[in-house]
């Protein structure tokens, strides 16, 4: 009986360690990809600093009383698609064309992720992609997309062929 408990405890510990290893390997890969971006980001940072200096000089030329502290910095709107996914709407439509049968938004999202070679994504990212696919289909619903009866995300969609 003692060996069985020991075996279960070791298997549980093994599973925890294997999960932690997978998590840490993912973090390492993410950090390494960030290091690859460093030269590009540094160059862009220097360019932005130079542009700000020039704009500041022009604004002071126009209005000598102008003070940079009066201007609040605004972050640009950046699309948060996972790495490897380009335009979600175009890819979703490609997935639907390839399928040739009506699909739910979840099915389209799953196929989109598989087609783009994106592995596991966190639930929030998956939901964002799902929402983007849903938004795309709703926008194009009267043009070349048809929605079949069903409730919200259970509704099936397909592309109307124009021959």
PDB file of C-alpha atoms in Angstrom:
ATOM      1  CA  UNK A   1       0.000   0.000   0.000  1.00  0.00           C
ATOM      2  CA  UNK A   2       2.849   2.400   0.773  1.00  0.00           C
ATOM      3  CA  UNK A   3       4.331   1.928  -2.691  1.00  0.00           C
ATOM      4  CA  UNK A   4       1.014   2.830  -4.339  1.00  0.00           C
ATOM      5  CA  UNK A   5       0.763   6.094  -2.385  1.00  0.00           C
ATOM      6  CA  UNK A   6       4.395   6.880  -3.159  1.00  0.00           C
ATOM      7  CA  UNK A   7       3.836   6.148  -6.860  1.00  0.00           C
ATOM      8  CA  UNK A   8       0.751   8.395  -7.027  1.00  0.00           C
ATOM      9  CA  UNK A   9       2.531  11.185  -5.174  1.00  0.00           C
ATOM     10  CA  UNK A  10       5.541  10.961  -7.508  1.00  0.00           C
ATOM     11  CA  UNK A  11       3.311  10.913 -10.590  1.00  0.00           C
ATOM     12  CA  UNK A  12       1.477  13.988  -9.325  1.00  0.00           C
ATOM     13  CA  UNK A  13       4.807  15.722  -8.660  1.00  0.00           C
ATOM     14  CA  UNK A  14       6.061  14.648 -12.103  1.00  0.00           C
ATOM     15  CA  UNK A  15       2.939  16.118 -13.731  1.00  0.00           C
ATOM     16  CA  UNK A  16       3.402  19.404 -11.847  1.00  0.00           C
ATOM     17  CA  UNK A  17       7.054  19.635 -12.830  1.00  0.00           C
ATOM     18  CA  UNK A  18       6.294  18.768 -16.466  1.00  0.00           C
ATOM     19  CA  UNK A  19       3.637  21.493 -16.545  1.00  0.00           C
ATOM     20  CA  UNK A  20       5.993  24.018 -14.966  1.00  0.00           C
ATOM     21  CA  UNK A  21       8.709  23.101 -17.492  1.00  0.00           C
ATOM     22  CA  UNK A  22       6.310  23.657 -20.400  1.00  0.00           C
ATOM     23  CA  UNK A  23       5.279  27.008 -18.925  1.00  0.00           C
ATOM     24  CA  UNK A  24       8.879  28.131 -18.403  1.00  0.00           C
ATOM     25  CA  UNK A  25       9.873  27.039 -21.919  1.00  0.00           C
ATOM     26  CA  UNK A  26       7.037  29.174 -23.264  1.00  0.00           C
ATOM     27  CA  UNK A  27       8.239  32.160 -21.225  1.00  0.00           C
ATOM     28  CA  UNK A  28      11.802  31.677 -22.476  1.00  0.00           C
ATOM     29  CA  UNK A  29      10.608  31.545 -26.094  1.00  0.00           C
ATOM     30  CA  UNK A  30       8.562  34.726 -25.580  1.00  0.00           C
ATOM     31  CA  UNK A  31      11.532  36.574 -24.059  1.00  0.00           C
ATOM     32  CA  UNK A  32      13.832  35.407 -26.856  1.00  0.00           C
ATOM     33  CA  UNK A  33      11.395  36.727 -29.455  1.00  0.00           C
ATOM     34  CA  UNK A  34      11.362  40.055 -27.610  1.00  0.00           C
ATOM     35  CA  UNK A  35      15.161  40.207 -27.783  1.00  0.00           C
ATOM     36  CA  UNK A  36      14.897  39.832 -31.556  1.00  0.00           C
ATOM     37  CA  UNK A  37      12.632  42.902 -31.623  1.00  0.00           C
ATOM     38  CA  UNK A  38      15.016  45.006 -29.517  1.00  0.00           C
ATOM     39  CA  UNK A  39      17.090  46.537 -32.385  1.00  0.00           C
ATOM     40  CA  UNK A  40      13.941  47.526 -34.300  1.00  0.00           C
ATOM     41  CA  UNK A  41      12.304  49.002 -31.221  1.00  0.00           C
ATOM     42  CA  UNK A  42      15.476  50.897 -30.275  1.00  0.00           C
ATOM     43  CA  UNK A  43      15.775  52.390 -33.747  1.00  0.00           C
ATOM     44  CA  UNK A  44      12.118  53.439 -33.729  1.00  0.00           C
ATOM     45  CA  UNK A  45      12.499  54.945 -30.242  1.00  0.00           C
ATOM     46  CA  UNK A  46      15.423  57.086 -31.383  1.00  0.00           C
ATOM     47  CA  UNK A  47      13.494  58.208 -34.457  1.00  0.00           C
ATOM     48  CA  UNK A  48      10.438  59.164 -32.367  1.00  0.00           C
ATOM     49  CA  UNK A  49      12.616  61.133 -29.931  1.00  0.00           C
ATOM     50  CA  UNK A  50      14.114  63.070 -32.860  1.00  0.00           C
ATOM     51  CA  UNK A  51      10.650  63.742 -34.355  1.00  0.00           C
ATOM     52  CA  UNK A  52       9.392  64.986 -30.974  1.00  0.00           C
ATOM     53  CA  UNK A  53      12.344  67.378 -30.708  1.00  0.00           C
ATOM     54  CA  UNK A  54      11.609  68.751 -34.181  1.00  0.00           C
ATOM     55  CA  UNK A  55       7.882  69.112 -33.499  1.00  0.00           C
ATOM     56  CA  UNK A  56       8.659  70.847 -30.202  1.00  0.00           C
ATOM     57  CA  UNK A  57      10.881  73.366 -31.973  1.00  0.00           C
ATOM     58  CA  UNK A  58       8.193  74.080 -34.578  1.00  0.00           C
ATOM     59  CA  UNK A  59       5.499  74.500 -31.918  1.00  0.00           C
ATOM     60  CA  UNK A  60       7.732  76.905 -29.972  1.00  0.00           C
ATOM     61  CA  UNK A  61       8.341  78.836 -33.176  1.00  0.00           C
ATOM     62  CA  UNK A  62       4.594  79.183 -33.716  1.00  0.00           C
ATOM     63  CA  UNK A  63       3.817  79.914 -30.042  1.00  0.00           C
ATOM     64  CA  UNK A  64       6.794  80.896 -27.826  1.00  0.00           C
ATOM     65  CA  UNK A  65       4.677  80.288 -24.695  1.00  0.00           C
ATOM     66  CA  UNK A  66       3.954  76.665 -25.669  1.00  0.00           C
ATOM     67  CA  UNK A  67       5.042  74.112 -23.055  1.00  0.00           C
ATOM     68  CA  UNK A  68       5.363  70.354 -23.846  1.00  0.00           C
ATOM     69  CA  UNK A  69       4.002  69.448 -20.392  1.00  0.00           C
ATOM     70  CA  UNK A  70       0.563  70.773 -21.447  1.00  0.00           C
ATOM     71  CA  UNK A  71       0.206  67.956 -23.987  1.00  0.00           C
ATOM     72  CA  UNK A  72      -0.912  64.594 -22.652  1.00  0.00           C
ATOM     73  CA  UNK A  73       0.628  61.571 -24.367  1.00  0.00           C
ATOM     74  CA  UNK A  74      -1.871  59.348 -26.188  1.00  0.00           C
ATOM     75  CA  UNK A  75      -1.198  55.677 -26.820  1.00  0.00           C
ATOM     76  CA  UNK A  76      -1.883  54.540 -30.375  1.00  0.00           C
ATOM     77  CA  UNK A  77      -4.630  51.988 -30.941  1.00  0.00           C
ATOM     78  CA  UNK A  78      -2.877  48.686 -31.653  1.00  0.00           C
ATOM     79  CA  UNK A  79      -4.651  45.539 -32.822  1.00  0.00           C
ATOM     80  CA  UNK A  80      -3.944  42.687 -30.391  1.00  0.00           C
ATOM     81  CA  UNK A  81      -3.932  39.651 -32.651  1.00  0.00           C
ATOM     82  CA  UNK A  82      -1.740  36.778 -31.557  1.00  0.00           C
ATOM     83  CA  UNK A  83       1.615  36.340 -33.260  1.00  0.00           C
ATOM     84  CA  UNK A  84       1.176  34.636 -36.598  1.00  0.00           C
ATOM     85  CA  UNK A  85      -2.309  35.910 -37.361  1.00  0.00           C
ATOM     86  CA  UNK A  86      -2.620  38.659 -39.895  1.00  0.00           C
ATOM     87  CA  UNK A  87      -5.963  40.084 -40.869  1.00  0.00           C
ATOM     88  CA  UNK A  88      -8.504  38.006 -39.006  1.00  0.00           C
ATOM     89  CA  UNK A  89     -11.424  38.970 -41.238  1.00  0.00           C
ATOM     90  CA  UNK A  90      -9.650  37.919 -44.442  1.00  0.00           C
ATOM     91  CA  UNK A  91      -8.428  34.685 -42.888  1.00  0.00           C
ATOM     92  CA  UNK A  92     -11.903  33.872 -41.541  1.00  0.00           C
ATOM     93  CA  UNK A  93     -13.405  34.326 -44.997  1.00  0.00           C
ATOM     94  CA  UNK A  94     -10.679  32.112 -46.486  1.00  0.00           C
ATOM     95  CA  UNK A  95     -11.532  29.436 -43.908  1.00  0.00           C
ATOM     96  CA  UNK A  96     -15.212  29.628 -44.852  1.00  0.00           C
ATOM     97  CA  UNK A  97     -14.431  29.393 -48.584  1.00  0.00           C
ATOM     98  CA  UNK A  98     -12.269  26.316 -48.020  1.00  0.00           C
ATOM     99  CA  UNK A  99     -14.884  24.620 -45.830  1.00  0.00           C
ATOM    100  CA  UNK A 100     -17.704  24.946 -48.356  1.00  0.00           C
ATOM    101  CA  UNK A 101     -20.265  24.161 -45.639  1.00  0.00           C
ATOM    102  CA  UNK A 102     -21.904  26.371 -43.000  1.00  0.00           C
ATOM    103  CA  UNK A 103     -19.760  26.774 -39.860  1.00  0.00           C
ATOM    104  CA  UNK A 104     -20.302  28.238 -36.409  1.00  0.00           C
ATOM    105  CA  UNK A 105     -18.082  31.046 -35.201  1.00  0.00           C
ATOM    106  CA  UNK A 106     -16.292  28.619 -32.861  1.00  0.00           C
ATOM    107  CA  UNK A 107     -15.583  26.249 -35.742  1.00  0.00           C
ATOM    108  CA  UNK A 108     -14.294  29.126 -37.881  1.00  0.00           C
ATOM    109  CA  UNK A 109     -12.078  30.307 -35.012  1.00  0.00           C
ATOM    110  CA  UNK A 110     -10.658  26.808 -34.463  1.00  0.00           C
ATOM    111  CA  UNK A 111      -9.913  26.361 -38.164  1.00  0.00           C
ATOM    112  CA  UNK A 112      -8.454  29.866 -38.400  1.00  0.00           C
ATOM    113  CA  UNK A 113      -6.029  29.150 -35.552  1.00  0.00           C
ATOM    114  CA  UNK A 114      -5.082  25.787 -37.058  1.00  0.00           C
ATOM    115  CA  UNK A 115      -4.604  27.283 -40.550  1.00  0.00           C
ATOM    116  CA  UNK A 116      -2.379  30.052 -39.215  1.00  0.00           C
ATOM    117  CA  UNK A 117      -0.286  27.537 -37.262  1.00  0.00           C
ATOM    118  CA  UNK A 118      -0.975  29.220 -33.947  1.00  0.00           C
ATOM    119  CA  UNK A 119      -0.766  26.692 -31.127  1.00  0.00           C
ATOM    120  CA  UNK A 120      -2.620  27.008 -27.874  1.00  0.00           C
ATOM    121  CA  UNK A 121      -3.934  30.489 -27.106  1.00  0.00           C
ATOM    122  CA  UNK A 122      -5.204  31.756 -23.790  1.00  0.00           C
ATOM    123  CA  UNK A 123      -8.997  32.005 -23.352  1.00  0.00           C
ATOM    124  CA  UNK A 124      -9.000  35.820 -23.561  1.00  0.00           C
ATOM    125  CA  UNK A 125      -7.147  35.813 -26.895  1.00  0.00           C
ATOM    126  CA  UNK A 126      -9.437  33.108 -28.259  1.00  0.00           C
ATOM    127  CA  UNK A 127     -12.473  35.165 -27.218  1.00  0.00           C
ATOM    128  CA  UNK A 128     -11.039  38.283 -28.912  1.00  0.00           C
ATOM    129  CA  UNK A 129     -10.539  36.317 -32.133  1.00  0.00           C
ATOM    130  CA  UNK A 130     -14.043  34.873 -31.859  1.00  0.00           C
ATOM    131  CA  UNK A 131     -15.490  38.359 -31.365  1.00  0.00           C
ATOM    132  CA  UNK A 132     -13.526  39.643 -34.358  1.00  0.00           C
ATOM    133  CA  UNK A 133     -14.820  36.806 -36.541  1.00  0.00           C
ATOM    134  CA  UNK A 134     -18.380  37.459 -35.340  1.00  0.00           C
ATOM    135  CA  UNK A 135     -18.033  41.191 -36.053  1.00  0.00           C
ATOM    136  CA  UNK A 136     -16.688  40.511 -39.540  1.00  0.00           C
ATOM    137  CA  UNK A 137     -19.532  38.159 -40.373  1.00  0.00           C
ATOM    138  CA  UNK A 138     -22.168  40.557 -39.072  1.00  0.00           C
ATOM    139  CA  UNK A 139     -20.708  43.411 -41.151  1.00  0.00           C
ATOM    140  CA  UNK A 140     -20.707  41.332 -44.309  1.00  0.00           C
ATOM    141  CA  UNK A 141     -23.985  39.496 -43.593  1.00  0.00           C
ATOM    142  CA  UNK A 142     -25.987  41.350 -46.228  1.00  0.00           C
ATOM    143  CA  UNK A 143     -23.264  41.398 -48.843  1.00  0.00           C
ATOM    144  CA  UNK A 144     -21.845  37.930 -49.425  1.00  0.00           C
ATOM    145  CA  UNK A 145     -22.347  36.084 -46.116  1.00  0.00           C
ATOM    146  CA  UNK A 146     -25.498  34.221 -45.068  1.00  0.00           C
ATOM    147  CA  UNK A 147     -26.451  33.416 -41.479  1.00  0.00           C
ATOM    148  CA  UNK A 148     -28.592  30.356 -40.866  1.00  0.00           C
ATOM    149  CA  UNK A 149     -31.118  30.307 -38.028  1.00  0.00           C
ATOM    150  CA  UNK A 150     -29.648  29.819 -34.591  1.00  0.00           C
ATOM    151  CA  UNK A 151     -28.822  31.693 -31.430  1.00  0.00           C
ATOM    152  CA  UNK A 152     -25.793  34.035 -31.440  1.00  0.00           C
ATOM    153  CA  UNK A 153     -22.614  31.930 -31.452  1.00  0.00           C
ATOM    154  CA  UNK A 154     -24.495  28.714 -32.356  1.00  0.00           C
ATOM    155  CA  UNK A 155     -25.647  30.270 -35.641  1.00  0.00           C
ATOM    156  CA  UNK A 156     -23.993  28.801 -38.731  1.00  0.00           C
ATOM    157  CA  UNK A 157     -22.554  31.023 -41.426  1.00  0.00           C
ATOM    158  CA  UNK A 158     -21.499  30.470 -45.012  1.00  0.00           C
ATOM    159  CA  UNK A 159     -20.421  32.406 -48.067  1.00  0.00           C
ATOM    160  CA  UNK A 160     -22.857  32.976 -50.911  1.00  0.00           C
ATOM    161  CA  UNK A 161     -21.335  31.872 -54.183  1.00  0.00           C
ATOM    162  CA  UNK A 162     -21.840  34.337 -57.008  1.00  0.00           C
ATOM    163  CA  UNK A 163     -21.771  32.608 -60.331  1.00  0.00           C
TER     164      UNK A 163
END
